PDB file of C-alpha atoms in Angstrom:
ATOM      1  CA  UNK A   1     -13.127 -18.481   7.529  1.00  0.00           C
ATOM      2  CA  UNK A   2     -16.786 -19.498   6.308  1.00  0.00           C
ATOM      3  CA  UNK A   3     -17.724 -18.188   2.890  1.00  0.00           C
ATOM      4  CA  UNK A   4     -21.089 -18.069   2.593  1.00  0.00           C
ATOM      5  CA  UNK A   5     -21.554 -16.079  -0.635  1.00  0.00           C
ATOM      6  CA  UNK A   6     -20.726 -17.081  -3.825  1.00  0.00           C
ATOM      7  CA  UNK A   7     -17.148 -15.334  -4.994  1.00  0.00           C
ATOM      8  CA  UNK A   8     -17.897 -15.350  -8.461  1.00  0.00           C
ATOM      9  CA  UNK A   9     -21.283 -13.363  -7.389  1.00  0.00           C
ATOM     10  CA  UNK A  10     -18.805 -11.112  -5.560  1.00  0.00           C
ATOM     11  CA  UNK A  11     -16.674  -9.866  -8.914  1.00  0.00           C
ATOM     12  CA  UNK A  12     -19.765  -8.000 -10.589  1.00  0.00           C
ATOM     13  CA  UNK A  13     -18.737  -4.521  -8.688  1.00  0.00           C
ATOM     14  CA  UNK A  14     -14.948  -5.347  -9.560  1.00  0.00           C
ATOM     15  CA  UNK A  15     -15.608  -5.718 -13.049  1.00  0.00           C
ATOM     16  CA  UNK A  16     -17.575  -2.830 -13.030  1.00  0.00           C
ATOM     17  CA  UNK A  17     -15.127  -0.738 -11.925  1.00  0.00           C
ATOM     18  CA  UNK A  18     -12.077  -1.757 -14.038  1.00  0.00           C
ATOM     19  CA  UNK A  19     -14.346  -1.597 -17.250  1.00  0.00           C
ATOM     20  CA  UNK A  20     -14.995   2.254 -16.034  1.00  0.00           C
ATOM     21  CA  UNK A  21     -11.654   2.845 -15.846  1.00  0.00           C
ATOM     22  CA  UNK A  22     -11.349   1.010 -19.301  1.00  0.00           C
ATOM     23  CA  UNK A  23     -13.859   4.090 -20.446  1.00  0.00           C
ATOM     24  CA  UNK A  24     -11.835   6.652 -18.678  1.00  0.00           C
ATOM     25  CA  UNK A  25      -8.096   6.163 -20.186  1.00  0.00           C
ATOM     26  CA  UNK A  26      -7.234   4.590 -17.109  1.00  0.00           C
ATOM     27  CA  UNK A  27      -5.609   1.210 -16.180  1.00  0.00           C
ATOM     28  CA  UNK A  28      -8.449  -1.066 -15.931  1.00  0.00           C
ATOM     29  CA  UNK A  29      -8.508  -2.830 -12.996  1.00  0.00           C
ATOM     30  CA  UNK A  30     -11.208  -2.978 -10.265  1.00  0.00           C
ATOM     31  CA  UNK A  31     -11.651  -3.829  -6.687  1.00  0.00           C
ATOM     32  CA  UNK A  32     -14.035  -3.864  -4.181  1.00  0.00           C
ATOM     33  CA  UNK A  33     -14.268  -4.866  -0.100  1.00  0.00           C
ATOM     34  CA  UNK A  34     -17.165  -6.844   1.350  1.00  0.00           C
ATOM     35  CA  UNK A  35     -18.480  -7.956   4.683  1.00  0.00           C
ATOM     36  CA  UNK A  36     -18.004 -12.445   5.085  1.00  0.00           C
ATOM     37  CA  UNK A  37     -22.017 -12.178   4.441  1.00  0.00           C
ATOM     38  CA  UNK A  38     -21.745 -10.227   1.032  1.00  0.00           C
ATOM     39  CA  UNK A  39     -22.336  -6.604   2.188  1.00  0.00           C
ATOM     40  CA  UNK A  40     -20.340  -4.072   0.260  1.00  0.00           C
ATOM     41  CA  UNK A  41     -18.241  -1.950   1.939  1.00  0.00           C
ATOM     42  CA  UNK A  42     -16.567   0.042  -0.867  1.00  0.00           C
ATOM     43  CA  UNK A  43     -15.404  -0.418  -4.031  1.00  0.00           C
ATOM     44  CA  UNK A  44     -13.175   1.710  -6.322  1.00  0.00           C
ATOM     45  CA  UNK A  45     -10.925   1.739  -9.369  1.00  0.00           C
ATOM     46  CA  UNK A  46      -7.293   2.456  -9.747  1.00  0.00           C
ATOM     47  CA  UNK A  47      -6.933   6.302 -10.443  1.00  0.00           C
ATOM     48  CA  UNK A  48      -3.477   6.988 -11.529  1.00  0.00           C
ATOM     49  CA  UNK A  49      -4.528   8.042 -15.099  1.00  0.00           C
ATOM     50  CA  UNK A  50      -7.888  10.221 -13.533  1.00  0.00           C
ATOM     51  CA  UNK A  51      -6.242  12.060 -10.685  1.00  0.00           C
ATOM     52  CA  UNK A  52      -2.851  11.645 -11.839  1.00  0.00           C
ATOM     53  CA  UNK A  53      -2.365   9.588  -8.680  1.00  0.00           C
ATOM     54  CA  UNK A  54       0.452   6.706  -8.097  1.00  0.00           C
ATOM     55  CA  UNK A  55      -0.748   5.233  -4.979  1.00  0.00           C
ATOM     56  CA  UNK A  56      -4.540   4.878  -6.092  1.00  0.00           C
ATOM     57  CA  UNK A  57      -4.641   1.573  -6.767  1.00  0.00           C
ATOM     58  CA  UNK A  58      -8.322  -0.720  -7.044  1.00  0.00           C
ATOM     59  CA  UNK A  59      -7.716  -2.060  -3.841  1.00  0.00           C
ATOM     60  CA  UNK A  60      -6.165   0.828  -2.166  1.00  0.00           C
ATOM     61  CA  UNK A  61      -8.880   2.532  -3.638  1.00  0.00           C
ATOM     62  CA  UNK A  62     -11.835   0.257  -2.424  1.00  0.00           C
ATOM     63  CA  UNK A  63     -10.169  -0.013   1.423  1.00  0.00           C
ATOM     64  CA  UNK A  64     -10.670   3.603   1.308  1.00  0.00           C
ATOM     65  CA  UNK A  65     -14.006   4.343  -0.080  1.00  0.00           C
ATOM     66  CA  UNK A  66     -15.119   1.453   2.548  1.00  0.00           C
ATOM     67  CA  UNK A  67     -13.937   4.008   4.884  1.00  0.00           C
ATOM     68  CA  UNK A  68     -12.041   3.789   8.692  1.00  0.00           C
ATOM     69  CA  UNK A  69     -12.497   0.029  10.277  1.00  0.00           C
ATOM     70  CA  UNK A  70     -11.615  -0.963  13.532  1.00  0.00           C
ATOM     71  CA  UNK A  71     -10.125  -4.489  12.045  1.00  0.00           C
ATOM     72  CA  UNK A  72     -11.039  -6.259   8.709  1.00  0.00           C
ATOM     73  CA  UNK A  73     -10.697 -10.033   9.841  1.00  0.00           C
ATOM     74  CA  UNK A  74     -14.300 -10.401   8.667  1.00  0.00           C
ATOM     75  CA  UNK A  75     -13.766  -8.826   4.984  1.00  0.00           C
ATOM     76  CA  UNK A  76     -13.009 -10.181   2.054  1.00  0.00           C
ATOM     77  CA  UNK A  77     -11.062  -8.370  -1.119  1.00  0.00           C
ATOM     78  CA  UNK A  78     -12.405  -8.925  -4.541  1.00  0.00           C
ATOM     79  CA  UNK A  79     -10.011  -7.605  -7.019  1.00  0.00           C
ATOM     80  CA  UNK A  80     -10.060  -8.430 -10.865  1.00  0.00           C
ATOM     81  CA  UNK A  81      -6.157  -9.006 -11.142  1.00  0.00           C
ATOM     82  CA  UNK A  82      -4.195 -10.776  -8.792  1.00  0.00           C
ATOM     83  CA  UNK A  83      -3.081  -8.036  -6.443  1.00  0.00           C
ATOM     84  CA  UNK A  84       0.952  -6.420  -6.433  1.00  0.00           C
ATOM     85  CA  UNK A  85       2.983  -6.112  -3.830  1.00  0.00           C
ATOM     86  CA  UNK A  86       1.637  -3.286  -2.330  1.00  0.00           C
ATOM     87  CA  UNK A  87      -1.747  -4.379  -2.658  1.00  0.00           C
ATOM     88  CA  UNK A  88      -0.922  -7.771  -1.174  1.00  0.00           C
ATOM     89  CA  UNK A  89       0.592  -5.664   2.015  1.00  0.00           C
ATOM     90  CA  UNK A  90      -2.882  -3.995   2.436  1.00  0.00           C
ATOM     91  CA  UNK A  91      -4.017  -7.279   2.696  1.00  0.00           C
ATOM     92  CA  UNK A  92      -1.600  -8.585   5.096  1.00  0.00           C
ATOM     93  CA  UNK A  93      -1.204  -5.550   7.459  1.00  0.00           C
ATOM     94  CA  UNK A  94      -5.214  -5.150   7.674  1.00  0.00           C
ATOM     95  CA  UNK A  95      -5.613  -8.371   8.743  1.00  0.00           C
ATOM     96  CA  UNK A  96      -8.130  -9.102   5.349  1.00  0.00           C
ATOM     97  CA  UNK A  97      -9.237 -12.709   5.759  1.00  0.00           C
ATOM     98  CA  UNK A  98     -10.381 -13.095   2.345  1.00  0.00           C
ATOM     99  CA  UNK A  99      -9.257 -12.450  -1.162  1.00  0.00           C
ATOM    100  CA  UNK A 100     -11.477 -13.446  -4.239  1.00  0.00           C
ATOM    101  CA  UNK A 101      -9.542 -12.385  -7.407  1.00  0.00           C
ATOM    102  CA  UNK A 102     -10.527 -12.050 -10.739  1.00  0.00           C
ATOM    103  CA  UNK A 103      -7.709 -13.543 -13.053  1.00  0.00           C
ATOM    104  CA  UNK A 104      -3.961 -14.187 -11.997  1.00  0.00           C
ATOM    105  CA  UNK A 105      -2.827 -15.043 -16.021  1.00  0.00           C
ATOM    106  CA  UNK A 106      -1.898 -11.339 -17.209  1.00  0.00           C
ATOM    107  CA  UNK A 107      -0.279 -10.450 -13.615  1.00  0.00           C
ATOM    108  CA  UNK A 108       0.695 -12.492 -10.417  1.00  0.00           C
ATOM    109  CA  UNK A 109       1.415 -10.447  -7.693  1.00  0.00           C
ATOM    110  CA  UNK A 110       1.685 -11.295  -3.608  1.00  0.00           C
ATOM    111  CA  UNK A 111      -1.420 -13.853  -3.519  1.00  0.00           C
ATOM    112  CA  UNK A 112       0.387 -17.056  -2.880  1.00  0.00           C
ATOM    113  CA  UNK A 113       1.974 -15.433   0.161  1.00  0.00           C
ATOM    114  CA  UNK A 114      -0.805 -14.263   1.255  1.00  0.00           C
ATOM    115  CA  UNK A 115      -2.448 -17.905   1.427  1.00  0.00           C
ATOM    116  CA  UNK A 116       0.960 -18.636   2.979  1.00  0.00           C
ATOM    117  CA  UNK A 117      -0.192 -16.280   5.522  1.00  0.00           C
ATOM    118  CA  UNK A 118      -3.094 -17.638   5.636  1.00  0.00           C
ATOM    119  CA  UNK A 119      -5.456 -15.770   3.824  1.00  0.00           C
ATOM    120  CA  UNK A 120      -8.081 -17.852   2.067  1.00  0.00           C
ATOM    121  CA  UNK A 121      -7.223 -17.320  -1.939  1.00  0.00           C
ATOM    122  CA  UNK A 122      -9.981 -17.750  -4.519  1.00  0.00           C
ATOM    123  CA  UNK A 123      -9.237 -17.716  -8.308  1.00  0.00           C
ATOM    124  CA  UNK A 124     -11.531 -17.183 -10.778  1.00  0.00           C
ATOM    125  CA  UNK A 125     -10.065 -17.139 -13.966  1.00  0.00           C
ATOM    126  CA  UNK A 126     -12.751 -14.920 -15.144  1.00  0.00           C
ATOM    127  CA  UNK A 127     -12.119 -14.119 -18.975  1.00  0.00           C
ATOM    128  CA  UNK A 128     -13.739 -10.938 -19.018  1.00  0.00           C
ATOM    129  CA  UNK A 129     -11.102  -9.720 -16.720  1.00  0.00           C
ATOM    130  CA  UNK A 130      -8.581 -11.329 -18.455  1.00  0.00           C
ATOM    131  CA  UNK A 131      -8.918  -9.614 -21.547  1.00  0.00           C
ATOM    132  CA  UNK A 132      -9.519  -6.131 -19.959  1.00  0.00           C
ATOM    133  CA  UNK A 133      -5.755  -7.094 -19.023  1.00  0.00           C
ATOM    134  CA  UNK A 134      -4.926  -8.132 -22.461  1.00  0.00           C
ATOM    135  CA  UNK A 135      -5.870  -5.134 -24.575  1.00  0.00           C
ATOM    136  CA  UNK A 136      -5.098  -2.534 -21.964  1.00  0.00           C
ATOM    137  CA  UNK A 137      -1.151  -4.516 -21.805  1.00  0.00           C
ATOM    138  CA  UNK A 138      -0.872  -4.625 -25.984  1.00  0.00           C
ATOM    139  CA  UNK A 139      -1.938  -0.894 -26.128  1.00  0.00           C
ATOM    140  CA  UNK A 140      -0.663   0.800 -23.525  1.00  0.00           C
ATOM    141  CA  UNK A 141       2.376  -0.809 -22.019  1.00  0.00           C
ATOM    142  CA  UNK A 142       4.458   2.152 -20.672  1.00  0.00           C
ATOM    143  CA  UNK A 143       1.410   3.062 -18.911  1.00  0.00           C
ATOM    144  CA  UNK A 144       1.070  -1.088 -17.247  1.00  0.00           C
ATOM    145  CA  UNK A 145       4.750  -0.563 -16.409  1.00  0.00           C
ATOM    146  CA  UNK A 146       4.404   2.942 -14.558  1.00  0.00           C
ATOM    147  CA  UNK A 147       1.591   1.241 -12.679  1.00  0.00           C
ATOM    148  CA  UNK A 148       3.982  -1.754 -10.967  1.00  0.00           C
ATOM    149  CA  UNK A 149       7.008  -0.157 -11.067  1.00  0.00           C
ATOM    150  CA  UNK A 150       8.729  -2.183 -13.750  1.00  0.00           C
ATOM    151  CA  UNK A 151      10.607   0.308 -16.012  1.00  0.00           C
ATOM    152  CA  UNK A 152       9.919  -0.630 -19.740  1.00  0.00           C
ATOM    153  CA  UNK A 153      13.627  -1.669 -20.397  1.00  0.00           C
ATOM    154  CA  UNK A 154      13.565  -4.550 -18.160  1.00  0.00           C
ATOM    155  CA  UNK A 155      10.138  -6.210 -20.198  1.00  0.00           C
TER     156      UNK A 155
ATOM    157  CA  UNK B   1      23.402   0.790  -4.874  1.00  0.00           C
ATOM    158  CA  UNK B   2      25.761   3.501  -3.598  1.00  0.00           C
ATOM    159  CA  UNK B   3      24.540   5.886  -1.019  1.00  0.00           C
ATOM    160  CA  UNK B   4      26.778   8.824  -0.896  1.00  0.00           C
ATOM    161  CA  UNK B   5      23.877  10.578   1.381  1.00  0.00           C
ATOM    162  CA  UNK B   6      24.637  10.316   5.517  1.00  0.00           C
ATOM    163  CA  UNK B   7      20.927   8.649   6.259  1.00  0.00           C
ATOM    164  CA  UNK B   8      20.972  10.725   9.295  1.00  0.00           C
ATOM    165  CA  UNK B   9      20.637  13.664   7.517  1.00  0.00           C
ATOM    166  CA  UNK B  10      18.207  12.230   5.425  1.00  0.00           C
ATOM    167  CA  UNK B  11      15.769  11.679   8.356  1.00  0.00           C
ATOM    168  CA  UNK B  12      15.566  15.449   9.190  1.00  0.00           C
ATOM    169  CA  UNK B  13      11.952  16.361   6.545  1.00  0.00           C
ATOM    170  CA  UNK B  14      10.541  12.501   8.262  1.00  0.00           C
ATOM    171  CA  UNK B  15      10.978  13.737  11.688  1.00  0.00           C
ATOM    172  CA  UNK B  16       9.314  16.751  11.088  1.00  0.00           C
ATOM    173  CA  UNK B  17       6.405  15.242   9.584  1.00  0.00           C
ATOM    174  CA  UNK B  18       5.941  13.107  12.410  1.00  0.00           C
ATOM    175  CA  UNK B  19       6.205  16.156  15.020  1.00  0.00           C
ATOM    176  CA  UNK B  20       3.761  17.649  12.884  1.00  0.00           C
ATOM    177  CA  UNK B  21       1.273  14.372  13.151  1.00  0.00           C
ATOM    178  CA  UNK B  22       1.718  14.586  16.673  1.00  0.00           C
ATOM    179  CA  UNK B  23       0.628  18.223  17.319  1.00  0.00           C
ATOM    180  CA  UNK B  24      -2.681  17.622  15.156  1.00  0.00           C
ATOM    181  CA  UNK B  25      -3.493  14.993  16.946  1.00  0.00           C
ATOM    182  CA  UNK B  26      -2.819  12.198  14.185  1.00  0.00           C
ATOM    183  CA  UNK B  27      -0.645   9.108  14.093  1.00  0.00           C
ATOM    184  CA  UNK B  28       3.506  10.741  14.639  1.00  0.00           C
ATOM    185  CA  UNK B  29       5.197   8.874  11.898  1.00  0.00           C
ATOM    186  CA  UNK B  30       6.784  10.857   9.061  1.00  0.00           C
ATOM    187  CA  UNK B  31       8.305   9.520   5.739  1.00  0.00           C
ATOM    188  CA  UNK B  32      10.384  11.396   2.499  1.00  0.00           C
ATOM    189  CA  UNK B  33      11.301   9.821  -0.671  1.00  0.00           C
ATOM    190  CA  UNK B  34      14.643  10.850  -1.896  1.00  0.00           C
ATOM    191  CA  UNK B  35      17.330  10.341  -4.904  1.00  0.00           C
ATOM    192  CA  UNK B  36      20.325   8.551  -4.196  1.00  0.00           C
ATOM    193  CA  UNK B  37      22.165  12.043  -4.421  1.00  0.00           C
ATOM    194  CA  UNK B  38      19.786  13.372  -1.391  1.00  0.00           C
ATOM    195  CA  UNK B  39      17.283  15.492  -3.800  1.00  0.00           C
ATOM    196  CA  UNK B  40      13.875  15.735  -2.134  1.00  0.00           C
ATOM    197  CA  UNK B  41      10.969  13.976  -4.336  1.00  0.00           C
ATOM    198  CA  UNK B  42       8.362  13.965  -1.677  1.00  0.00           C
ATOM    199  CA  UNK B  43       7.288  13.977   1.691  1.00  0.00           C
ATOM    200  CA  UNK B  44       4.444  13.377   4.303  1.00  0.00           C
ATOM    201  CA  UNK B  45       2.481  11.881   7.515  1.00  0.00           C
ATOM    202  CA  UNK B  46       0.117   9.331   8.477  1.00  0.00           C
ATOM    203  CA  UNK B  47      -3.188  11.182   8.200  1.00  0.00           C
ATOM    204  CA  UNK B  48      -5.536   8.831   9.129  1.00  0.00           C
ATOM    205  CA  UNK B  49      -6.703  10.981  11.731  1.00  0.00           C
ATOM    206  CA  UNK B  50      -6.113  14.414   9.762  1.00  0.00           C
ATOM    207  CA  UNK B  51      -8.076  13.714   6.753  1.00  0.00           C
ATOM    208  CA  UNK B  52      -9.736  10.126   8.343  1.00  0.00           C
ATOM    209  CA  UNK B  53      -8.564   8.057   5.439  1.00  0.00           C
ATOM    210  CA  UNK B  54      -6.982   4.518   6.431  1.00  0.00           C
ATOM    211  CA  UNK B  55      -4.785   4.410   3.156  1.00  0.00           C
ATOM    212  CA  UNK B  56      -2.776   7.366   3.852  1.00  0.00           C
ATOM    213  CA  UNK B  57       0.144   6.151   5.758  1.00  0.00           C
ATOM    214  CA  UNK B  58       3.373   8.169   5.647  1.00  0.00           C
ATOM    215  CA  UNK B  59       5.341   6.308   3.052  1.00  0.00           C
ATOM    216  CA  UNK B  60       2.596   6.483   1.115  1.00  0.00           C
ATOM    217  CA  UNK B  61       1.566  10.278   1.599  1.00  0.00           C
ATOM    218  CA  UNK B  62       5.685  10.604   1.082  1.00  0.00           C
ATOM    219  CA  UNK B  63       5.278   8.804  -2.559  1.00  0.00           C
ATOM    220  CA  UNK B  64       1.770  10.385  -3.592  1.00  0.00           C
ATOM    221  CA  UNK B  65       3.428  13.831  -2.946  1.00  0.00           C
ATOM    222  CA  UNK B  66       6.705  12.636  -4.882  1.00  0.00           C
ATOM    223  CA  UNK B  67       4.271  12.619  -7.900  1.00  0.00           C
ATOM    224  CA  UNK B  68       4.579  10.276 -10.761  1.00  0.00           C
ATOM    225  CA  UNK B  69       7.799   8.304 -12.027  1.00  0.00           C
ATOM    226  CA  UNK B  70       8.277   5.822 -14.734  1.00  0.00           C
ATOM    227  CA  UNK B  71      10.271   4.064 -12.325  1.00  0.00           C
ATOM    228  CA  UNK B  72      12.086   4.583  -8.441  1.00  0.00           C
ATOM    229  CA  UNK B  73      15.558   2.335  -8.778  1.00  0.00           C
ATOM    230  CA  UNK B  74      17.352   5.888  -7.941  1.00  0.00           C
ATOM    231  CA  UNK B  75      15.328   6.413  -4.887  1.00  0.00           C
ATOM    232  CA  UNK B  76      15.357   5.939  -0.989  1.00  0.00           C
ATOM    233  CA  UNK B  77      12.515   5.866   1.297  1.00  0.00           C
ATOM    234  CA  UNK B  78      12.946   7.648   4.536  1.00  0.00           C
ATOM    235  CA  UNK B  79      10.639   6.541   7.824  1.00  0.00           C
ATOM    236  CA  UNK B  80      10.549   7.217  11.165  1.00  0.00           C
ATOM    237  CA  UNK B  81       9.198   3.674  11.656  1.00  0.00           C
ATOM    238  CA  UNK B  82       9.617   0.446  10.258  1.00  0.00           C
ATOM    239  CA  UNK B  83       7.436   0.098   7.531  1.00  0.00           C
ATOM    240  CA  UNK B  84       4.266  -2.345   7.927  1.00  0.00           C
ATOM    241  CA  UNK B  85       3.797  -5.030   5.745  1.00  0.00           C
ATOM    242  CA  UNK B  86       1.534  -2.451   3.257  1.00  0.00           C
ATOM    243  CA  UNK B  87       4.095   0.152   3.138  1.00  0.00           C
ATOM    244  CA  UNK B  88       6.670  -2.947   2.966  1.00  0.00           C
ATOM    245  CA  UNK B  89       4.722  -3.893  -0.289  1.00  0.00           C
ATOM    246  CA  UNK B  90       4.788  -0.303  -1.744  1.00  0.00           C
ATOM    247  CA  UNK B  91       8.548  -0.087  -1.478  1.00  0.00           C
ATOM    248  CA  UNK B  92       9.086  -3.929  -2.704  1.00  0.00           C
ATOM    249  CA  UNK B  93       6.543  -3.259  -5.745  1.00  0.00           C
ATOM    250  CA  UNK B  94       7.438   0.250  -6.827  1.00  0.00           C
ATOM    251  CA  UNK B  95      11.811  -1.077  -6.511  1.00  0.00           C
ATOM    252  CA  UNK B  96      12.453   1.601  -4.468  1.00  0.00           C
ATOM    253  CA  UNK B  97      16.212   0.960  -3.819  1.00  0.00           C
ATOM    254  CA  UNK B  98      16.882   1.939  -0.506  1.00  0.00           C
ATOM    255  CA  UNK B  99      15.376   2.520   2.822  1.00  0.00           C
ATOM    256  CA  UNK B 100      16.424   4.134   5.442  1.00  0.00           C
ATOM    257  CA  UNK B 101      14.635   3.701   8.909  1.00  0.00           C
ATOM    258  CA  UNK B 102      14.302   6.116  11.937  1.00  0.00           C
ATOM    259  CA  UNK B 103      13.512   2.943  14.845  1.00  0.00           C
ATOM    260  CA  UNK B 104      12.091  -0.641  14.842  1.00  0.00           C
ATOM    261  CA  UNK B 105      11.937  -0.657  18.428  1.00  0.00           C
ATOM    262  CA  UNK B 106       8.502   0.189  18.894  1.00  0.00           C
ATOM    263  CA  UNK B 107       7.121  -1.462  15.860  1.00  0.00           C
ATOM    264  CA  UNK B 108       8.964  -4.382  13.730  1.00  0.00           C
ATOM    265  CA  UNK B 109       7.025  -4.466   9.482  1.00  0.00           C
ATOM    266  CA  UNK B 110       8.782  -5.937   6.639  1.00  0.00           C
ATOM    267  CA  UNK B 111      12.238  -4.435   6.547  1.00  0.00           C
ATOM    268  CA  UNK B 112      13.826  -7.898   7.041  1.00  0.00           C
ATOM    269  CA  UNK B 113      11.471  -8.527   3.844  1.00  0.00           C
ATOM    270  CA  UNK B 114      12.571  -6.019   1.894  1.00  0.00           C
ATOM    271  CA  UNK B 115      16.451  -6.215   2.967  1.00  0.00           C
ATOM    272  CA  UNK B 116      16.093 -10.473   1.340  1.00  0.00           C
ATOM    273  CA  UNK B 117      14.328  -9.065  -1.754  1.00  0.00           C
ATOM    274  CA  UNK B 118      17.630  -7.069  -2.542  1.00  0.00           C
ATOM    275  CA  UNK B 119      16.323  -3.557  -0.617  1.00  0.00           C
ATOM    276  CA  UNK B 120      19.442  -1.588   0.899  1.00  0.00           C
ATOM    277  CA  UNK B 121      17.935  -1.088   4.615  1.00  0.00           C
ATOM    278  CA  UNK B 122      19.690   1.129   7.744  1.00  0.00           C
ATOM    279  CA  UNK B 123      17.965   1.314  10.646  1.00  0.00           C
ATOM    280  CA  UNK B 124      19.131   4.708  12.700  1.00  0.00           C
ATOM    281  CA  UNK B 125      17.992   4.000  16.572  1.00  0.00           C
ATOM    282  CA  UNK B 126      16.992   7.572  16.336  1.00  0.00           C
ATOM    283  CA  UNK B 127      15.715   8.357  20.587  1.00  0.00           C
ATOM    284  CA  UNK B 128      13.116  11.269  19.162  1.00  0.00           C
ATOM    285  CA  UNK B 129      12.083   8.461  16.718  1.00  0.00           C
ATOM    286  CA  UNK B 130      11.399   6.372  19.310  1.00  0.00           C
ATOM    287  CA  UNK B 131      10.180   8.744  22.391  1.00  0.00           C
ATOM    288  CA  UNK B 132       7.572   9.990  19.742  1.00  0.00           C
ATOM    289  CA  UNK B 133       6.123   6.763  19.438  1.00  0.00           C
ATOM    290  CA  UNK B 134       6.333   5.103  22.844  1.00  0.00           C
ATOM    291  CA  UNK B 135       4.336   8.649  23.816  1.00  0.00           C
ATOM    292  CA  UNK B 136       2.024   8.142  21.065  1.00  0.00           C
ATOM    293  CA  UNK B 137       1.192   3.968  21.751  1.00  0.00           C
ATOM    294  CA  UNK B 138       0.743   5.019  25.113  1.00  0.00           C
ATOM    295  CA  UNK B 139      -1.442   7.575  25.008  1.00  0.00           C
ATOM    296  CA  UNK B 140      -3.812   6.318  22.047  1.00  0.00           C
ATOM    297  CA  UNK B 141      -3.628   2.654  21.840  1.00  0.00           C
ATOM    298  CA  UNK B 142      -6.679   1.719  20.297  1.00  0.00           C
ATOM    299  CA  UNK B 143      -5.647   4.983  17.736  1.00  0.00           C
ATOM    300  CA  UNK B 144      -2.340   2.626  17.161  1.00  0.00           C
ATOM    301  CA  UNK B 145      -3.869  -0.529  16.970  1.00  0.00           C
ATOM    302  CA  UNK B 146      -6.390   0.715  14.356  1.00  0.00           C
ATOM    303  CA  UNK B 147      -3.779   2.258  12.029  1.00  0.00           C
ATOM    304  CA  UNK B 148      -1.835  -0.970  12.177  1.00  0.00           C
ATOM    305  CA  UNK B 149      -5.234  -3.112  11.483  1.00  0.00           C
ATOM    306  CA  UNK B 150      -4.690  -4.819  15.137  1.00  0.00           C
ATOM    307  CA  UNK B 151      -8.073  -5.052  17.211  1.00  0.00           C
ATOM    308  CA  UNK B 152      -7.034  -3.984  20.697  1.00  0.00           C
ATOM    309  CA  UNK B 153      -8.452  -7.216  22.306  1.00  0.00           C
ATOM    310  CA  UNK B 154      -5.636  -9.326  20.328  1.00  0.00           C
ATOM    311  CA  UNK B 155      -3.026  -7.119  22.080  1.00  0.00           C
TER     312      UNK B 155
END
């Protein structure tokens, strides 16, 4: 896969997102899904706190605010956290052939099997993200744990 | 994990779903998320066609509808089709503990996955499972292929 736009040019929509959902209560993490050239297809913002919704991930979000695709081979993710399991399957299954991600240091989810699958992996280690992570972890950890499905007991 | 559930039974609400996918015209697979004990939390369809949104596979529409849970150890997901790798991800992120599947004939996703990460997997070799899909792949390929993020031309 070419990559002719710069990723860390890419994160601006991202970060806007998860600092919305910073604003809103919510768990602060952002995503958005652009064409190979840098045209945006959708972005969103997880939603679990705002509509009270489990599955609304940022990237679940994004894939579906970019609307109905034929195939995705010339997309690329941009997430601000490294993205779960279930995030990472999006990936996989739709055939995404690029995944620019914010930070990895708070969270590491799927993206190492992802490059294992072949999709190209860029990390950013961009420190706003990372401490959107860090505050929203310290002050509202039952909340983080809802979010991946990792009951508070076993932290 | 003890399942003292028969998984047939379990299959009847993720049948119906898909019957009801198939007589609106959307993609026939149906999922339910249970407790161990057999309590219904949830259940749904695929309705990418129904409300044209690419997210809303059935396992997922099964675990938006089950609302949220600090955590799904205690639960089983129910499908009439092997998961894809997405839906894989949401049962492998979310430690859903068991999963029970209708076929894999038609359509192989992560269960192997999830069955090495620790899930409990059955797979039923249900024939209305199966008939529903071969019907469906037949008829609508490029409906399939889409829904499975598979360009037509690589099949």
């Amino acid at each position: 896969m070419t990559r002719p736009t710069d990723p860390h040019a890419l994160l601006g929509p991202a970060k806007a997102e998860a600092r919305a959902g910073a604003d809103e209560g919510g768990v602060p993490i952002g995503a958005a899904l652009f064409t190979l050239d840098g045209t945006l297809l959708g972005r969103g913002r997880n939603r679990r706190v705002q509509d009270d919704d489990p599955i609304m991930h940022a990237e679940t979000a994004a894939f579906r605010n970019a609307g109905r695709r034929p195939h995705y081979r010339d997309t690329i993710m941009v997430t601000t956290l490294s993205p779960c399991w279930y995030c990472s399957g999006l990936v996989r299954q739709f055939g995404i052939g690029g995944l620019v991600i914010g930070e990895a240091a708070t969270f590491s989810g799927g993206h190492d099997w992802l490059a294992a699958a072949g999709v190209d992996v860029t990390i950013l280690d961009d420190p706003d993200c990372t401490a959107l992570m860090e505050t929203f972890i310290r002050e509202r950890p039952a909340l983080w744990f809802e979010d991946i499905g990792a009951p508070a007991d076993e932290n």
